[in-house]
Amino acid sequence: MKILLQLRVLMLALSLAFLMPVVSAQTAAPAASVAMSASAPATATTVQAQPMRLNIGLEGTSKPGDVSVAIQLVIVMTLLTLAPSMVILMTSFTRIVIVLGFVRTAMGVPSVPSNQIIVGLSLFLTFFIMGPVFEKVNTDALQPYINGQMTSAQALDKASGPVRDFMLHQTRTRDLEFFLELGRFGPTPVADLPMRVVVPAFVISELQTAFQMGFLLFLPFLVIDFLVSSVLMALGMMMMPPTVVALPFKLLLFVLVDGWHLVVKSLVQSFHL
């Protein structure tokens, strides 16, 4: 019992030792504040602390007829989001990548070249074919807009002109008439065709042309498959897969005729520039 009593006394003493500096500091603080206020001049005014504020302004430009900065930011972000679709659907990329895929399938090697090589080659060929169009867009729309010679709406209208002309040169008339009929448009001149008619008509025409070229690419390889199958049947080697035997002959034929050169040349010349 004495030991417990001594422990309690010791704990009480320690707690008092910790509390005394805190109490003394709290009692000294008001005294110091009173002394400071008494020593200050009577005419001095207290300065209240102002909260920090951050203002971000998105005011419109001073150019007449131009859109505000906020709308320009929304347009730029939208274009960045739709950029892959625009590259795929509004340029020569669609036809090129489909034809190169048909070449790979016709040879019987579905994984060689790889998808990365096919897409990369298609992109570089697209930049090569669309080079004059991009240069015209840069000259007529982008540079005048950067130099402040036209508004954003005028620049967008100027930039869509060369791309629209390129798509119209590759689009069949029946595809344009088909989408005009679906949209319930009347007789419309070519210069007044809206983009919502030109773009889908262009995509349908590109798919049609790509499948036609793919059919022509399949024919020589199909002949090799027929010949190899007939020879194997005549030799009684029915258990031998014809595709395994035909693959070396397909590769040999493709290399001898310089197949990649012919395919790329045909693709580039198929566009009406």
Coordinates of C-alpha atoms in Angstrom, one line a residue:
M1 CA 0.0 0.0 0.0
K2 CA 2.8 2.4 0.8
I3 CA 4.4 1.6 -2.5
L4 CA 1.2 2.5 -4.4
L5 CA 0.8 5.7 -2.4
Q6 CA 4.3 6.7 -3.2
L7 CA 3.7 6.0 -6.9
R8 CA 0.6 8.1 -7.0
V9 CA 2.4 11.0 -5.3
L10 CA 5.2 10.7 -7.8
M11 CA 2.8 10.8 -10.8
L12 CA 1.0 13.8 -9.3
A13 CA 4.3 15.6 -8.9
L14 CA 5.3 14.9 -12.5
S15 CA 2.0 16.1 -13.8
L16 CA 2.3 19.3 -11.8
A17 CA 5.8 19.8 -13.1
F18 CA 4.6 19.5 -16.7
L19 CA 1.6 21.7 -16.2
M20 CA 3.3 24.6 -14.5
P21 CA 5.3 25.8 -17.6
V22 CA 2.2 25.8 -19.7
V23 CA 0.1 27.8 -17.2
S24 CA 2.9 30.3 -16.8
A25 CA 3.2 30.7 -20.6
Q26 CA -0.5 31.3 -20.9
T27 CA -0.6 33.8 -18.2
A28 CA 2.4 35.6 -19.6
A29 CA 1.0 35.9 -23.1
P30 CA -1.9 38.3 -22.2
A31 CA 0.5 40.5 -20.2
A32 CA 2.9 40.7 -23.1
S33 CA 0.1 41.6 -25.4
V34 CA -1.2 44.3 -23.0
A35 CA 2.3 45.8 -22.7
M36 CA 2.7 45.9 -26.5
S37 CA -0.7 47.5 -27.0
A38 CA 0.1 50.1 -24.3
S39 CA 3.5 51.0 -25.9
A40 CA 2.0 51.4 -29.3
P41 CA 0.9 54.9 -30.4
A42 CA -2.7 55.7 -29.9
T43 CA -3.1 56.8 -33.5
A44 CA -1.9 53.4 -35.0
T45 CA -4.5 51.3 -36.7
T46 CA -4.6 47.6 -36.6
V47 CA -4.0 45.8 -40.0
Q48 CA -6.3 42.9 -40.6
A49 CA -4.8 40.0 -42.5
Q50 CA -6.3 39.6 -46.0
P51 CA -6.9 36.1 -47.3
M52 CA -4.8 35.1 -50.4
R53 CA -6.7 35.0 -53.6
L54 CA -5.9 33.5 -57.0
N55 CA -7.7 34.9 -60.1
I56 CA -7.5 33.3 -63.5
G57 CA -8.8 35.4 -66.3
L58 CA -10.1 34.0 -69.6
E59 CA -11.1 37.2 -71.2
G60 CA -11.6 37.3 -74.9
T61 CA -9.2 38.8 -77.3
S62 CA -9.3 42.4 -78.4
K63 CA -9.7 41.3 -82.1
P64 CA -13.2 41.8 -83.4
G65 CA -15.0 38.7 -84.5
D66 CA -12.6 36.3 -82.7
V67 CA -13.7 33.8 -80.1
S68 CA -12.6 34.0 -76.5
V69 CA -9.6 32.2 -75.1
A70 CA -11.8 29.7 -73.2
I71 CA -13.6 28.6 -76.4
Q72 CA -10.3 28.4 -78.2
L73 CA -9.0 26.1 -75.4
V74 CA -12.1 23.9 -75.7
I75 CA -11.6 23.7 -79.5
V76 CA -7.9 22.8 -79.2
M77 CA -8.6 20.0 -76.6
T78 CA -11.4 18.7 -78.8
L79 CA -9.1 18.6 -81.8
L80 CA -6.4 16.8 -79.8
T81 CA -9.0 14.2 -78.7
L82 CA -10.3 13.6 -82.3
A83 CA -6.8 13.8 -84.0
P84 CA -6.4 10.0 -84.3
S85 CA -9.8 9.7 -85.9
M86 CA -9.1 12.6 -88.2
V87 CA -5.8 11.1 -89.3
I88 CA -7.4 7.7 -90.0
L89 CA -10.7 8.9 -91.7
M90 CA -9.8 12.1 -93.4
T91 CA -6.5 11.2 -95.0
S92 CA -5.0 8.4 -97.2
F93 CA -4.3 6.3 -94.1
T94 CA -7.4 4.1 -94.4
R95 CA -6.6 2.7 -97.9
I96 CA -2.9 2.2 -97.2
V97 CA -3.3 0.3 -93.9
I98 CA -6.0 -2.0 -95.3
V99 CA -4.0 -2.8 -98.5
L100 CA -0.9 -3.6 -96.5
G101 CA -2.9 -5.8 -94.2
F102 CA -4.2 -7.7 -97.3
V103 CA -0.7 -8.2 -98.5
R104 CA 0.4 -9.8 -95.2
T105 CA -2.7 -12.0 -95.1
A106 CA -2.4 -13.1 -98.8
M107 CA 1.2 -14.3 -98.2
G108 CA 0.1 -16.4 -95.4
V109 CA 2.2 -14.8 -92.6
P110 CA -0.4 -13.0 -90.4
S111 CA 2.2 -11.8 -87.9
V112 CA 5.0 -10.7 -90.3
P113 CA 5.4 -7.7 -90.7
S114 CA 4.1 -6.8 -87.3
N115 CA 1.2 -4.5 -86.7
Q116 CA 3.6 -1.7 -85.5
I117 CA 5.5 -1.9 -88.8
I118 CA 2.3 -1.9 -90.9
V119 CA 0.9 1.1 -89.0
G120 CA 4.2 3.0 -89.0
L121 CA 4.7 2.5 -92.8
S122 CA 1.1 3.6 -93.3
L123 CA 1.7 6.8 -91.3
F124 CA 4.8 7.7 -93.2
L125 CA 3.2 7.0 -96.6
T126 CA 0.2 9.1 -95.4
F127 CA 2.5 12.1 -94.6
F128 CA 4.2 11.6 -97.9
I129 CA 0.9 11.6 -99.9
M130 CA -0.7 14.4 -97.8
G131 CA 2.4 16.6 -97.9
P132 CA 1.1 19.1 -100.5
V133 CA -2.2 19.3 -98.6
F134 CA -0.5 20.0 -95.3
E135 CA 1.8 22.6 -96.9
K136 CA -1.2 24.4 -98.3
V137 CA -3.0 24.3 -95.0
N138 CA 0.1 25.8 -93.3
T139 CA 0.5 28.5 -95.9
D140 CA -3.2 29.5 -96.3
A141 CA -4.5 29.1 -92.7
L142 CA -1.9 28.4 -90.0
Q143 CA 0.7 31.0 -90.7
P144 CA -1.8 33.9 -91.3
Y145 CA -3.5 32.9 -88.0
I146 CA -0.3 32.9 -86.1
N147 CA 0.7 36.3 -87.5
G148 CA -2.7 37.7 -86.5
Q149 CA -3.9 38.3 -90.1
M150 CA -7.2 36.3 -89.6
T151 CA -9.5 35.1 -86.9
S152 CA -9.8 31.5 -85.7
A153 CA -13.0 31.0 -87.6
Q154 CA -11.5 32.2 -90.8
A155 CA -8.4 30.0 -90.3
L156 CA -10.5 26.9 -89.6
D157 CA -12.5 27.6 -92.8
K158 CA -9.3 28.1 -94.8
A159 CA -7.7 24.9 -93.4
S160 CA -10.7 22.7 -94.2
G161 CA -10.6 23.7 -97.9
P162 CA -7.5 21.8 -99.0
V163 CA -8.5 18.7 -97.0
R164 CA -12.0 18.8 -98.4
D165 CA -10.7 19.1 -102.0
F166 CA -8.4 16.1 -101.4
M167 CA -11.4 14.0 -100.1
L168 CA -13.6 15.0 -103.0
H169 CA -11.0 14.0 -105.6
Q170 CA -10.9 10.4 -104.1
T171 CA -14.7 10.1 -103.5
R172 CA -17.1 8.4 -106.0
T173 CA -20.1 10.4 -107.2
R174 CA -22.5 7.6 -106.2
D175 CA -21.2 7.7 -102.7
L176 CA -21.8 11.4 -102.4
E177 CA -25.3 11.0 -103.9
F178 CA -26.0 8.2 -101.5
F179 CA -25.3 10.3 -98.4
L180 CA -27.1 13.3 -99.9
E181 CA -30.1 11.2 -100.3
L182 CA -29.8 9.8 -96.7
G183 CA -29.5 13.4 -95.4
R184 CA -32.5 14.5 -97.5
F185 CA -30.5 17.2 -99.2
G186 CA -31.7 18.6 -102.5
P187 CA -29.5 19.0 -105.5
T188 CA -26.3 20.5 -104.1
P189 CA -23.3 21.9 -106.0
V190 CA -19.9 20.3 -105.1
A191 CA -18.6 23.6 -103.7
D192 CA -21.5 23.7 -101.2
L193 CA -21.3 20.1 -100.0
P194 CA -21.1 19.9 -96.1
M195 CA -18.4 18.1 -94.4
R196 CA -20.9 15.7 -92.8
V197 CA -21.6 14.4 -96.3
V198 CA -18.1 14.5 -97.7
V199 CA -16.3 12.6 -94.8
P200 CA -18.5 9.5 -94.7
A201 CA -18.7 9.3 -98.5
F202 CA -14.9 9.5 -98.6
V203 CA -14.5 6.7 -96.1
I204 CA -16.9 4.4 -98.0
S205 CA -15.0 5.1 -101.2
E206 CA -11.7 4.4 -99.5
L207 CA -13.0 1.1 -98.2
Q208 CA -14.3 0.1 -101.6
T209 CA -11.0 1.0 -103.4
A210 CA -8.9 -0.8 -100.7
F211 CA -10.9 -4.0 -101.0
Q212 CA -10.7 -4.0 -104.8
M213 CA -6.9 -3.7 -104.5
G214 CA -6.8 -6.4 -101.9
F215 CA -8.7 -8.8 -104.3
L216 CA -6.1 -8.2 -107.0
L217 CA -3.3 -8.8 -104.5
F218 CA -4.8 -12.2 -103.5
L219 CA -5.0 -13.6 -107.1
P220 CA -1.3 -14.5 -107.7
F221 CA -1.0 -16.1 -104.2
L222 CA -4.2 -18.0 -104.7
V223 CA -2.9 -19.4 -108.0
I224 CA 0.2 -20.7 -106.1
D225 CA -2.0 -22.3 -103.5
F226 CA -4.0 -24.1 -106.2
L227 CA -0.8 -25.4 -107.9
V228 CA 0.7 -26.6 -104.7
S229 CA -2.5 -28.4 -103.7
S230 CA -2.8 -30.1 -107.1
V231 CA 0.8 -31.3 -107.0
L232 CA 0.5 -32.7 -103.5
M233 CA -2.7 -34.5 -104.5
A234 CA -1.0 -35.9 -107.5
L235 CA 1.9 -37.2 -105.4
G236 CA -0.4 -38.7 -102.9
M237 CA 0.9 -36.4 -100.1
M238 CA -2.6 -35.6 -98.8
M239 CA -1.3 -35.4 -95.2
M240 CA 1.1 -32.6 -96.0
P241 CA -0.5 -29.1 -95.3
P242 CA -0.5 -27.1 -98.6
T243 CA 0.0 -23.8 -96.8
V244 CA 3.3 -25.0 -95.4
V245 CA 4.6 -25.9 -98.8
A246 CA 3.2 -22.9 -100.6
L247 CA 4.6 -20.3 -98.2
P248 CA 8.2 -20.5 -99.4
F249 CA 7.0 -20.2 -103.0
K250 CA 4.9 -17.2 -102.1
L251 CA 7.8 -15.4 -100.5
L252 CA 10.1 -16.3 -103.4
L253 CA 7.6 -14.8 -105.9
F254 CA 7.1 -11.7 -103.8
V255 CA 10.8 -11.1 -103.5
L256 CA 11.6 -11.8 -107.2
V257 CA 9.0 -9.3 -108.5
D258 CA 10.0 -6.7 -105.8
G259 CA 6.6 -6.8 -104.2
W260 CA 6.9 -4.0 -101.7
H261 CA 8.1 -1.6 -104.4
L262 CA 5.1 -2.5 -106.6
V263 CA 2.6 -2.3 -103.7
V264 CA 3.8 1.1 -102.5
K265 CA 4.0 2.4 -106.1
S266 CA 0.4 1.3 -106.8
L267 CA -0.8 2.8 -103.6
V268 CA 0.7 6.2 -104.2
Q269 CA -0.4 6.3 -107.8
S270 CA -3.9 5.3 -106.9
F271 CA -4.6 8.7 -105.3
H272 CA -5.8 11.5 -107.5
L273 CA -3.6 14.5 -106.3

